[in-house]
Coordinates of C-alpha atoms and ligand atoms in Angstrom, one line a residue:
X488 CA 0.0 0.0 0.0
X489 CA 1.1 3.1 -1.1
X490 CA 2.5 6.0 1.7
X491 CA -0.9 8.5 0.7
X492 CA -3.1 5.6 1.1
X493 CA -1.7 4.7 4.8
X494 CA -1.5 8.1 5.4
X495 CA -5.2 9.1 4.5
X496 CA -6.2 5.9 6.7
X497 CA -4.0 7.4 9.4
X498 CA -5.2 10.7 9.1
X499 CA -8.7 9.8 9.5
X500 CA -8.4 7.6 12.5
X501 CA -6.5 10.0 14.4
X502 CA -9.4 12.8 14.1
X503 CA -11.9 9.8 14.9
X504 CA -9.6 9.4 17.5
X505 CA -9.1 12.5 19.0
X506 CA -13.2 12.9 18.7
X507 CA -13.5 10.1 21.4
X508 CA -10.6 10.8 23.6
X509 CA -12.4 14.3 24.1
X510 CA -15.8 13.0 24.7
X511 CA -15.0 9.2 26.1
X512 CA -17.7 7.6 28.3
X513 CA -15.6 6.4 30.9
X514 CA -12.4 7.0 33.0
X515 CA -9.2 5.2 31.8
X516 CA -8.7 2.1 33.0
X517 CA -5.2 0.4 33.7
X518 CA -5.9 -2.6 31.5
X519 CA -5.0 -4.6 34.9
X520 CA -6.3 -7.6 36.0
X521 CA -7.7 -7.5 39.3
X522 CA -6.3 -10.3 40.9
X523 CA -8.5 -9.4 44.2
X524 CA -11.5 -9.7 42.2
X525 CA -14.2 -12.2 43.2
X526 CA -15.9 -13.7 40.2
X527 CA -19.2 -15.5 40.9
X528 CA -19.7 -19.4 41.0
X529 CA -22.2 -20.6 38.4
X530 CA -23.4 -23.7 36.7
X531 CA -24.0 -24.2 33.6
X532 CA -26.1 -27.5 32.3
X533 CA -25.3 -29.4 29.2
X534 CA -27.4 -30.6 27.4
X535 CA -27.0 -34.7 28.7
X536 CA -27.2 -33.1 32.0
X537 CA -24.0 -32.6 33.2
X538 CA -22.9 -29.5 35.3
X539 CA -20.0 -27.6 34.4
X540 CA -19.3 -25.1 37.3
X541 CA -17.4 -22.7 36.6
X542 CA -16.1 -18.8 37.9
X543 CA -17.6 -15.7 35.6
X544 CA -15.9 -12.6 35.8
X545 CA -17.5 -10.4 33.7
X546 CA -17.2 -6.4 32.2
X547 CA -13.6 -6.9 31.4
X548 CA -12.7 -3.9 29.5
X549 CA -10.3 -4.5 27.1
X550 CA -9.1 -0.5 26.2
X551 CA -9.0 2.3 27.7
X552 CA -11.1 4.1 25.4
X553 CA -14.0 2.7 24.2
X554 CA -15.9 4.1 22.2
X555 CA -19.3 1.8 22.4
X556 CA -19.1 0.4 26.5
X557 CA -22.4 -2.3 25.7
X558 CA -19.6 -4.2 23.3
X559 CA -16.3 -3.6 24.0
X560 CA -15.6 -6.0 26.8
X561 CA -15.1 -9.7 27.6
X562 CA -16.5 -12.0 29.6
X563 CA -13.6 -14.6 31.2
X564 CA -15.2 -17.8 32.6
X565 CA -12.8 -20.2 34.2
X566 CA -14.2 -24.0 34.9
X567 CA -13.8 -25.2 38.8
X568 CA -12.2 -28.3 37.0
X569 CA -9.5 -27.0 34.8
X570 CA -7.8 -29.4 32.3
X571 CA -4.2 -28.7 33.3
X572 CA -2.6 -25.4 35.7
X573 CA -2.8 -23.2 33.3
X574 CA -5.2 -24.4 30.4
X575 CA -5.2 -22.6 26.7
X576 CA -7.8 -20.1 26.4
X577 CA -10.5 -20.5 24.5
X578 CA -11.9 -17.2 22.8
X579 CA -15.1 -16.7 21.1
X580 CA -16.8 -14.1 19.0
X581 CA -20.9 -14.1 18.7
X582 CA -19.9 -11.7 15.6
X583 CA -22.7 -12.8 12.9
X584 CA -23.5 -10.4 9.4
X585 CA -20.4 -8.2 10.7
X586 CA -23.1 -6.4 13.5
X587 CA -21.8 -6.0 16.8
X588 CA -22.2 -8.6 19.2
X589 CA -22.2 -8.3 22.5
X590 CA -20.2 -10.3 24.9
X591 CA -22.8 -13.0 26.6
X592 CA -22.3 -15.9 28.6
X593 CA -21.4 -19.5 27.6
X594 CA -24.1 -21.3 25.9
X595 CA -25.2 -25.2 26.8
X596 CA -25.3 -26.2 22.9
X597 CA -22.0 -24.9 21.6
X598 CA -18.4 -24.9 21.5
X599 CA -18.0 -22.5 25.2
X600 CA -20.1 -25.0 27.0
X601 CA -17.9 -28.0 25.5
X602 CA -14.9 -25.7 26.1
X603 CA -15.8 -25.4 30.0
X604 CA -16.4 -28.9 30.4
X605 CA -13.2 -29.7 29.0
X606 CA -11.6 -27.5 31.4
X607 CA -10.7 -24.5 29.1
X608 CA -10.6 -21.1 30.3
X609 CA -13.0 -19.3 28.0
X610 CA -13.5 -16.2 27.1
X611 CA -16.2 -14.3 25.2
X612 CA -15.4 -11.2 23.3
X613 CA -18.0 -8.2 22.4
X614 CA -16.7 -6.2 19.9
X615 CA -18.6 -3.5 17.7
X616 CA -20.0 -4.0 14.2
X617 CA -21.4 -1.9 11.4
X618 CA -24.5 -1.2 13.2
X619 CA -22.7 0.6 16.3
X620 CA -23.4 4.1 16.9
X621 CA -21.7 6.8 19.1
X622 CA -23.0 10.2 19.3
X623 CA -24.3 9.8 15.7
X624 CA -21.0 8.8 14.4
X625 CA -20.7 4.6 13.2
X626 CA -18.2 3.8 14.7
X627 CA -18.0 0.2 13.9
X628 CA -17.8 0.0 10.3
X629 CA -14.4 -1.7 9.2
X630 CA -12.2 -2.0 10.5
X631 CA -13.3 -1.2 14.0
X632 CA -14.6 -5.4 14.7
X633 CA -10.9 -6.8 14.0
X634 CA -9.3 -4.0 16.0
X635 CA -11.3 -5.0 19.3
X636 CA -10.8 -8.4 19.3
X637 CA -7.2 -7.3 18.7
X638 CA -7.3 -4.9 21.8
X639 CA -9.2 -8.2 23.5
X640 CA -5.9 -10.8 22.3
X641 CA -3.4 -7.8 23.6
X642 CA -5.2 -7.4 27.1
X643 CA -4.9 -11.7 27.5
X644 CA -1.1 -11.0 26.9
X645 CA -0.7 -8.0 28.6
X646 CA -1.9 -10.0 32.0
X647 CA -0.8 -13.2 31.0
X648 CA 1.1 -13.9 34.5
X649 CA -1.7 -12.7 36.2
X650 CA -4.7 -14.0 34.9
X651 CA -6.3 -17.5 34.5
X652 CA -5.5 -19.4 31.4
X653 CA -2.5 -19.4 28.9
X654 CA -1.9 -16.5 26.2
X655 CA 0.7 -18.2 24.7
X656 CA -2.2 -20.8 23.6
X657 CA -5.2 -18.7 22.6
X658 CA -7.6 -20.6 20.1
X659 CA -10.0 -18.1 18.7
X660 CA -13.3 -19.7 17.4
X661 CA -16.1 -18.0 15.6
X662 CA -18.5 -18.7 12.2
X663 CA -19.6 -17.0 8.9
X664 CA -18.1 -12.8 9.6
X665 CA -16.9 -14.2 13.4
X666 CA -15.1 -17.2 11.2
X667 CA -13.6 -14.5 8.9
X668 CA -12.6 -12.3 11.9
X669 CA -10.9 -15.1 13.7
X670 CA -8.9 -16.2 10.3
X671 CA -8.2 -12.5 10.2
X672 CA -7.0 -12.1 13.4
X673 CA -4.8 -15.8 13.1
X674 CA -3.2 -14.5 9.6
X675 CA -2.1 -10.9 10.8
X676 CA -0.5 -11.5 14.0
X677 CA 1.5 -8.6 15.6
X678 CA 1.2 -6.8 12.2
X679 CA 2.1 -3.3 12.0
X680 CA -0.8 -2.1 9.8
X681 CA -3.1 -2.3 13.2
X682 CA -0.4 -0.6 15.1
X683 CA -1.8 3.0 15.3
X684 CA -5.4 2.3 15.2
X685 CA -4.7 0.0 18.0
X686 CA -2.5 2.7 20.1
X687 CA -5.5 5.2 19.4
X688 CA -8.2 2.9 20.9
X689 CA -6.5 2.5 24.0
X690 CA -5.1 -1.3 23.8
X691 CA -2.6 -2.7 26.0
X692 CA 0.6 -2.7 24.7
X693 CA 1.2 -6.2 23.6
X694 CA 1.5 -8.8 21.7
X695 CA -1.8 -9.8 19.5
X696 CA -0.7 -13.2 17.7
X697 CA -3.0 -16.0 18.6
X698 CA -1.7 -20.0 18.8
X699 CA -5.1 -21.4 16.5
X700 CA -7.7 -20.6 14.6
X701 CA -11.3 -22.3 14.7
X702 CA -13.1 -20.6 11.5
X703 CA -16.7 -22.1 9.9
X704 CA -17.9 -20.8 7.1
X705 CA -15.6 -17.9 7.0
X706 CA -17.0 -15.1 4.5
X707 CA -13.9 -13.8 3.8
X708 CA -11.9 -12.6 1.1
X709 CA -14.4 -10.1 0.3
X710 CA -13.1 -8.2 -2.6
X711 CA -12.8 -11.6 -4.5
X712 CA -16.2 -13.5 -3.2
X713 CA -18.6 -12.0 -6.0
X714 CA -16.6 -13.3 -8.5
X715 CA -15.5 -16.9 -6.9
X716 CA -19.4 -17.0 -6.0
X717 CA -20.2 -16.7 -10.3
X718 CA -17.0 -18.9 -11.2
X719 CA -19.3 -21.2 -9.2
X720 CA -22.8 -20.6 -9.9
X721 CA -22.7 -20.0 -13.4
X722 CA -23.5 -23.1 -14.6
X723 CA -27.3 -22.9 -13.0
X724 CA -28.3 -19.5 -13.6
X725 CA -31.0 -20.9 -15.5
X726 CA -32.9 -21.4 -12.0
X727 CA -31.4 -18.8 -10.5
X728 CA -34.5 -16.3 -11.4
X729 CA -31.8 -13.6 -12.9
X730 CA -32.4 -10.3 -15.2
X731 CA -31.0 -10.0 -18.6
X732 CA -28.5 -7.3 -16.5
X733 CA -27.7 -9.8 -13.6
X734 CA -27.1 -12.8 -16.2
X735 CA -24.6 -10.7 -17.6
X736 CA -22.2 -9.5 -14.4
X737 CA -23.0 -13.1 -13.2
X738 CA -20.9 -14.2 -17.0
X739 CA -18.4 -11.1 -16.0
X740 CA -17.6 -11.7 -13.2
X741 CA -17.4 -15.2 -13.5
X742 CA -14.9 -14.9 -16.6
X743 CA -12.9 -12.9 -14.5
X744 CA -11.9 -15.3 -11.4
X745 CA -9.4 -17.6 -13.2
X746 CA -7.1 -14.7 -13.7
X747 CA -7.8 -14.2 -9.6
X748 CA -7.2 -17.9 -9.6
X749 CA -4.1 -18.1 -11.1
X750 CA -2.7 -15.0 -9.6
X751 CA -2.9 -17.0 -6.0
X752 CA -0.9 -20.5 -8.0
X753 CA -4.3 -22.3 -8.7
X754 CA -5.6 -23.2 -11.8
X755 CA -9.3 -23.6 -12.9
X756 CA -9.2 -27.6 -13.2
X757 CA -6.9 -27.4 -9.7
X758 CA -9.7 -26.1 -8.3
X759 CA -12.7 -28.1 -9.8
X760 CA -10.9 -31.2 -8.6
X761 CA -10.1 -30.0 -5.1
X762 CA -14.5 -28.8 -4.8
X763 CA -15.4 -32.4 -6.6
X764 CA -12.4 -34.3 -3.8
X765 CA -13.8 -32.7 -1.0
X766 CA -17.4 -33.0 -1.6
X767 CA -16.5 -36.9 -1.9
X768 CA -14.7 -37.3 1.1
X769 CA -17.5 -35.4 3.3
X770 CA -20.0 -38.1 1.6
X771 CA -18.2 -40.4 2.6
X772 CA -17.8 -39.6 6.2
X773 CA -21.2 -39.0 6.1
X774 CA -22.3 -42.5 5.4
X775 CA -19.5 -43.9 7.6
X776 CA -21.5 -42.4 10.3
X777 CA -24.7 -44.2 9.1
X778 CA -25.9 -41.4 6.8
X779 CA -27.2 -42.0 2.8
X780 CA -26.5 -40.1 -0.2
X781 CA -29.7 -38.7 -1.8
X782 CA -28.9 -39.9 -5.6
X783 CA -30.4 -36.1 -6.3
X784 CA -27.2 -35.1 -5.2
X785 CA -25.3 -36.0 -7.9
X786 CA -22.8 -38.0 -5.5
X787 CA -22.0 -41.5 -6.4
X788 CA -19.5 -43.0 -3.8
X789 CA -19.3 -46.4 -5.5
X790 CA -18.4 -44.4 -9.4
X791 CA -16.4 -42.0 -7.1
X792 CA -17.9 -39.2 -9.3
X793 CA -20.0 -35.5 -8.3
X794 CA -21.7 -33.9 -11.0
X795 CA -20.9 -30.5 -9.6
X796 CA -23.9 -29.3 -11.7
X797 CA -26.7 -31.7 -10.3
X798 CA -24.9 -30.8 -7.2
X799 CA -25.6 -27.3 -7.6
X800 CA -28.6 -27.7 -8.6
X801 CA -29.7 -29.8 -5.5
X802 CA -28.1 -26.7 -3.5
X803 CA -29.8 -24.3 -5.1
X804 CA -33.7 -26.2 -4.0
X805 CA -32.0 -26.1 -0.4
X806 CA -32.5 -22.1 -0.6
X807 CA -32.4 -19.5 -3.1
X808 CA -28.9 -18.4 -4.0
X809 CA -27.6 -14.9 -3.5
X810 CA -27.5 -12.5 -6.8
X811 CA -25.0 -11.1 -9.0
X812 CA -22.9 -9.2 -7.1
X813 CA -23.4 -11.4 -4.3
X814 CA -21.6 -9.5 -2.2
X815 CA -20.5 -5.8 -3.5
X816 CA -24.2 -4.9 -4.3
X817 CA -25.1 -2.3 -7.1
X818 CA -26.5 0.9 -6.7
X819 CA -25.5 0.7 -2.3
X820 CA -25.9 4.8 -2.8
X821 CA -29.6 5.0 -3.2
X822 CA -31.2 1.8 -2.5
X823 CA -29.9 -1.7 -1.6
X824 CA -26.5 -2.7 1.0
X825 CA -25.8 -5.8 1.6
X826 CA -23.7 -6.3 5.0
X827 CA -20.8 -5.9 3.2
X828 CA -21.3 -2.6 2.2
X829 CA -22.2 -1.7 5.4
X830 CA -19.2 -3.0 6.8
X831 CA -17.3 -0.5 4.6
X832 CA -19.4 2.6 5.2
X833 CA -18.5 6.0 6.5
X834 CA -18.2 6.7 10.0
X835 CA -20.7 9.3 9.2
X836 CA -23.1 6.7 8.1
X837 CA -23.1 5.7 4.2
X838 CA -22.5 2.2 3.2
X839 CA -19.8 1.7 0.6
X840 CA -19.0 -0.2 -2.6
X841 CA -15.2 -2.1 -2.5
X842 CA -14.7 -3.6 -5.5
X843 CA -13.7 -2.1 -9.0
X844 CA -16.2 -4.1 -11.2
X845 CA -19.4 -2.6 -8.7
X846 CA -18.1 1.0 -8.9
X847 CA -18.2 0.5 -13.0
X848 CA -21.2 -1.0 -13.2
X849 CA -23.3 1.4 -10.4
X850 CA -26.7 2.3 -12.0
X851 CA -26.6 5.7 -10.7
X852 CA -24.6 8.3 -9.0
X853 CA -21.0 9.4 -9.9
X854 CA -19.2 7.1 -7.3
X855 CA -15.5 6.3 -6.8
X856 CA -13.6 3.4 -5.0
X857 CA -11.4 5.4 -2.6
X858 CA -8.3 4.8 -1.0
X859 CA -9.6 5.3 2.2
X860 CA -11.8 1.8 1.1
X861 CA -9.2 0.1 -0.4
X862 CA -7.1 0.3 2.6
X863 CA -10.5 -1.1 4.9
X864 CA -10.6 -3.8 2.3
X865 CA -6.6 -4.6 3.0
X866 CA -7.4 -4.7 6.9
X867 CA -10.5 -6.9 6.8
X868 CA -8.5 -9.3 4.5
X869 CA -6.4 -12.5 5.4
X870 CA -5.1 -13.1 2.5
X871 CA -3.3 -10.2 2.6
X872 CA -1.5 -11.3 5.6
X873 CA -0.6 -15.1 4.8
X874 CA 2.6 -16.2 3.7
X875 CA 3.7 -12.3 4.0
X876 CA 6.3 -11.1 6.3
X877 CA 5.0 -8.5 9.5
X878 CA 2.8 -11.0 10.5
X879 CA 3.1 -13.8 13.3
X880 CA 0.4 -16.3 11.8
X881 CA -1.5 -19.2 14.0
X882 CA 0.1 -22.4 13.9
X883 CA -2.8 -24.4 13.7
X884 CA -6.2 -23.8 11.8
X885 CA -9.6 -25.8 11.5
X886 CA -12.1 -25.1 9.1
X887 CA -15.1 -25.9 8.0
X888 CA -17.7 -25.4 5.5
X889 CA -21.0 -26.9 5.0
X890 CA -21.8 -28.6 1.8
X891 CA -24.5 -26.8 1.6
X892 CA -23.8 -23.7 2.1
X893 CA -24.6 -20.7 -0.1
X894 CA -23.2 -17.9 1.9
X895 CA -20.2 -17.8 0.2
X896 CA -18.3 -20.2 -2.2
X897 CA -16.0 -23.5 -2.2
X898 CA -13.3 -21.8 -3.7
X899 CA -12.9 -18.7 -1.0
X900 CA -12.9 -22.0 1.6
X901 CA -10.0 -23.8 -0.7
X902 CA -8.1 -20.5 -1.9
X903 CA -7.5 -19.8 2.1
X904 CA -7.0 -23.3 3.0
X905 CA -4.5 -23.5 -0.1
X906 CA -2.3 -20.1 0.7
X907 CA -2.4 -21.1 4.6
X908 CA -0.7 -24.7 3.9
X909 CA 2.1 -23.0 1.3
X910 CA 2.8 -20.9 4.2
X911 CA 3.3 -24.0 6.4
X912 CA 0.4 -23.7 8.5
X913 CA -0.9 -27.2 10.1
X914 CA -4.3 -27.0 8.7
X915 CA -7.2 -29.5 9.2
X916 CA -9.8 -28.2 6.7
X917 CA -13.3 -30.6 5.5
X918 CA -16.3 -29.6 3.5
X919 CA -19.6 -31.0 6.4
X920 CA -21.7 -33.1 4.6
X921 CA -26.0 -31.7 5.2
X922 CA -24.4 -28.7 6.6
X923 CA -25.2 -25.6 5.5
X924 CA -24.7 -22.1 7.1
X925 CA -23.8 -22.5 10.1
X926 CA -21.0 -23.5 12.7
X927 CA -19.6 -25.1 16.3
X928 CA -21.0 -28.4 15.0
X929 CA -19.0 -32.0 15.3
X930 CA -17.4 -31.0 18.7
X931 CA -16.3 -34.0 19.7
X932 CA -14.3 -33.9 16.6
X933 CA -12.7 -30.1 16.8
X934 CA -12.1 -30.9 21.0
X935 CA -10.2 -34.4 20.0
X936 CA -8.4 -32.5 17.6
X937 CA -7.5 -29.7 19.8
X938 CA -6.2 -32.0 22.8
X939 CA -3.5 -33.3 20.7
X940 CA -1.9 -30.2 19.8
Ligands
DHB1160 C1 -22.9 -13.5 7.2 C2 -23.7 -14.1 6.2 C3 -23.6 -13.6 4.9 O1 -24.3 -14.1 3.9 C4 -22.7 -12.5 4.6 O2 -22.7 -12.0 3.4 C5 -21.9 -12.0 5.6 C6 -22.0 -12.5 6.9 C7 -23.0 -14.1 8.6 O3 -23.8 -15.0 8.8 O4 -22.2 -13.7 9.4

């Protein structure tokens, strides 16, 4: 990135900056653990009945200045039965359609419960989100999401001698924008890029690397998803219910992602193989575990074939498929955002396009892909941090994507799976056969996993 584009960035977040320092909500804090603090004794009960009783201390805030005080804390619950002295810390992020979330309890049915019963110190991050609003300013459009569950990494290391759990193994877990913040935050460890905006917000000065990364269905790679999502689709817009207009960006931007493709060391057929291998293999864990393959799939185990069209098709009569741009929407201006370009709005409120092709192709109004975008899009971006030096990038990643799934496409799944193992990440990374949106599923699988590392 050039020096005008960082500078512009930096520009802007120090006014934003200096806005809140003068009219922040609360006294700084120390970023201190209390050591003297009580916590309170709870129970939580799973969902076979077993109690987990653990210690909540809750309200931890993890800057100094916050700017939205209903999301920028954690909660830290640490189970009665811990699985060693000092157990890895298991941090999750509620963060759905890149809204804030706030920082809630641990819940019976997912991965925190299973955490807690396994005797993992856990802890729940808020952070804010496109939707967060300070004095009429949005202040949680992009990148304001990664930058507190930086802060929330840095205040873990900051107090690692003093506070329950191990910083030096933080596994970060989260699905669909919380997967994508989690890959973020495991690809762009320590990086310098955050460095200011961090220092501005307040965060302890510290390390923000995290040891592994626990992403499903991570909608990620933004800039690139509309056309990976055509490259895929294409080949059934005939159900698809498109306009003449839509049928042609869907062909556009499809023709345009092999040059993406091979600009990352994959080739088209590369890639159809990898989507038609791993589509097999999560078949055929599915029937090892007693399930059958609809024949409208397209699937044939015994042939070892997937007729990625019938597949498609099958998909598609699950629920409707997004439309042409999936993600970068036309005419955001004056009508329609999706949460993209919401995420990569104004602080004064309008949403944003981020790509080139939607800023050609806007129906109306004279609008311009700025800098000031382009350098949000670098920040929100993983790929931008893998295999690059500056960063110190998880060891270890899981992830997984539902079969099913039309939120994004196979190829943004593989491309990040791919570019993580060329960078010598240990990556365990399937495609969940009957899955579709959706995450913390197969836990016994992802805890078994995690308890050899
Ligand atoms: C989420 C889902 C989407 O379809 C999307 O474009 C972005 C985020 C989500 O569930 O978090």
């Amino acid at each position: 990135m050039s020096f005008w584009i960082r500078y512009i960035y930096n520009t802007s977040i120090l006014i934003a900056g200096l806005l809140l320092l003068s009219s922040c909500q609360r006294e700084s804090v120390k970023l201190k653990w209390d050591k003297n603090q009580k916590g309170e004794i709870r129970t939580l009960v799973l969902a076979d009945d077993t109690k987990v009783k653990y210690t909540a201390y809750e309200k931890i805030f993890y800057t100094s200045k916050e700017s939205d005080s209903t999301y920028q804390y954690m909660n830290i619950y640490v189970p009665c039965r811990m699985r060693e002295d000092n157990p890895p810390i298991f941090l999750k992020t509620y963060v759905g359609g890149y809204m804030a979330s706030k920082a809630r309890g641990p819940l019976a049915n997912d991965a925190t419960a299973y955490a807690l019963s396994e005797g993992y110190v856990v802890c729940i991050v808020g952070s804010r989100g496109w939707n967060s609003k300070f004095m009429n300013m949005h202040v949680g459009r992009a990148p304001a999401a990664i930058m507190d569950l930086k802060a929330a990494v840095r205040y873990l290391h900051a107090n690692d001698s003093i506070m329950p759990g191990d910083a030096e193994r933080i596994i970060a877990d989260g699905t669909s924008a919380g997967g994508a913040l989690v890959a973020l935050l495991g690809a762009s460890g320590n990086n310098a890029d955050y460095a200011l905006p961090l220092e501005l917000l307040g965060a302890a000065d510290a390390r923000d690397d995290i040891w592994t990364v626990v992403s499903y269905c991570p909608v990620t790679d933004l800039e690139h998803s509309d056309m990976a999502y055509e490259w895929q689709f294409c080949s059934i817009n005939d159900v698809r219910g498109l306009s003449d207009r839509q049928l042609l960006l869907s062909s556009q931007l499809a023709s345009s992602y092999p040059d993406y493709l091979e600009s990352q060391g994959v080739s088209e057929d590369k890639m159809d193989s990898w989507i038609r291998k791993y589509i097999l293999q999560a078949a055929s864990v599915a029937v090892s575990e007693g399930q059958e393959i609809a024949p409208e799939t397209g699937v044939s185990l015994s042939d070892t074939t997937v007729d990625v069209s019938k597949f498609l098709r099958y998909m598609a009569g699950v629920q409707p498929l997004k439309s042409p741009p999936a993600f970068d929407a036309l005419n955001v201006v004056n009508k329609y955002s999706t949460f993209e370009n919401k995420l990569f709005g104004s602080v004064n409120g309008q949403d944003a396009n981020f790509t080139e092709f939607a800023v050609k192709n806007q129906l109306s109004g004279n609008y311009k892909l700025s800098e000031d975008v382009k350098w949000k899009t670098h920040l929100m971006n993983p790929m931008e941090f893998i295999g690059k030096k500056g960063s110190t990038m998880s060891k270890h990643w899981y992830i997984r994507y539902g079969v099913l799934d039309r939120d994004t496409s196979f190829p943004v799944q593989l491309l990040l799976k791919h570019k993580l193992k060329v960078a010598g990440a240990d990556v365990n990374f399937a495609l969940q056969w009957g899955e579709a949106h959706s995450g913390d599923y197969q836990l016994t699988n992802l805890f078994e996993w995690l308890a050899k590392l």
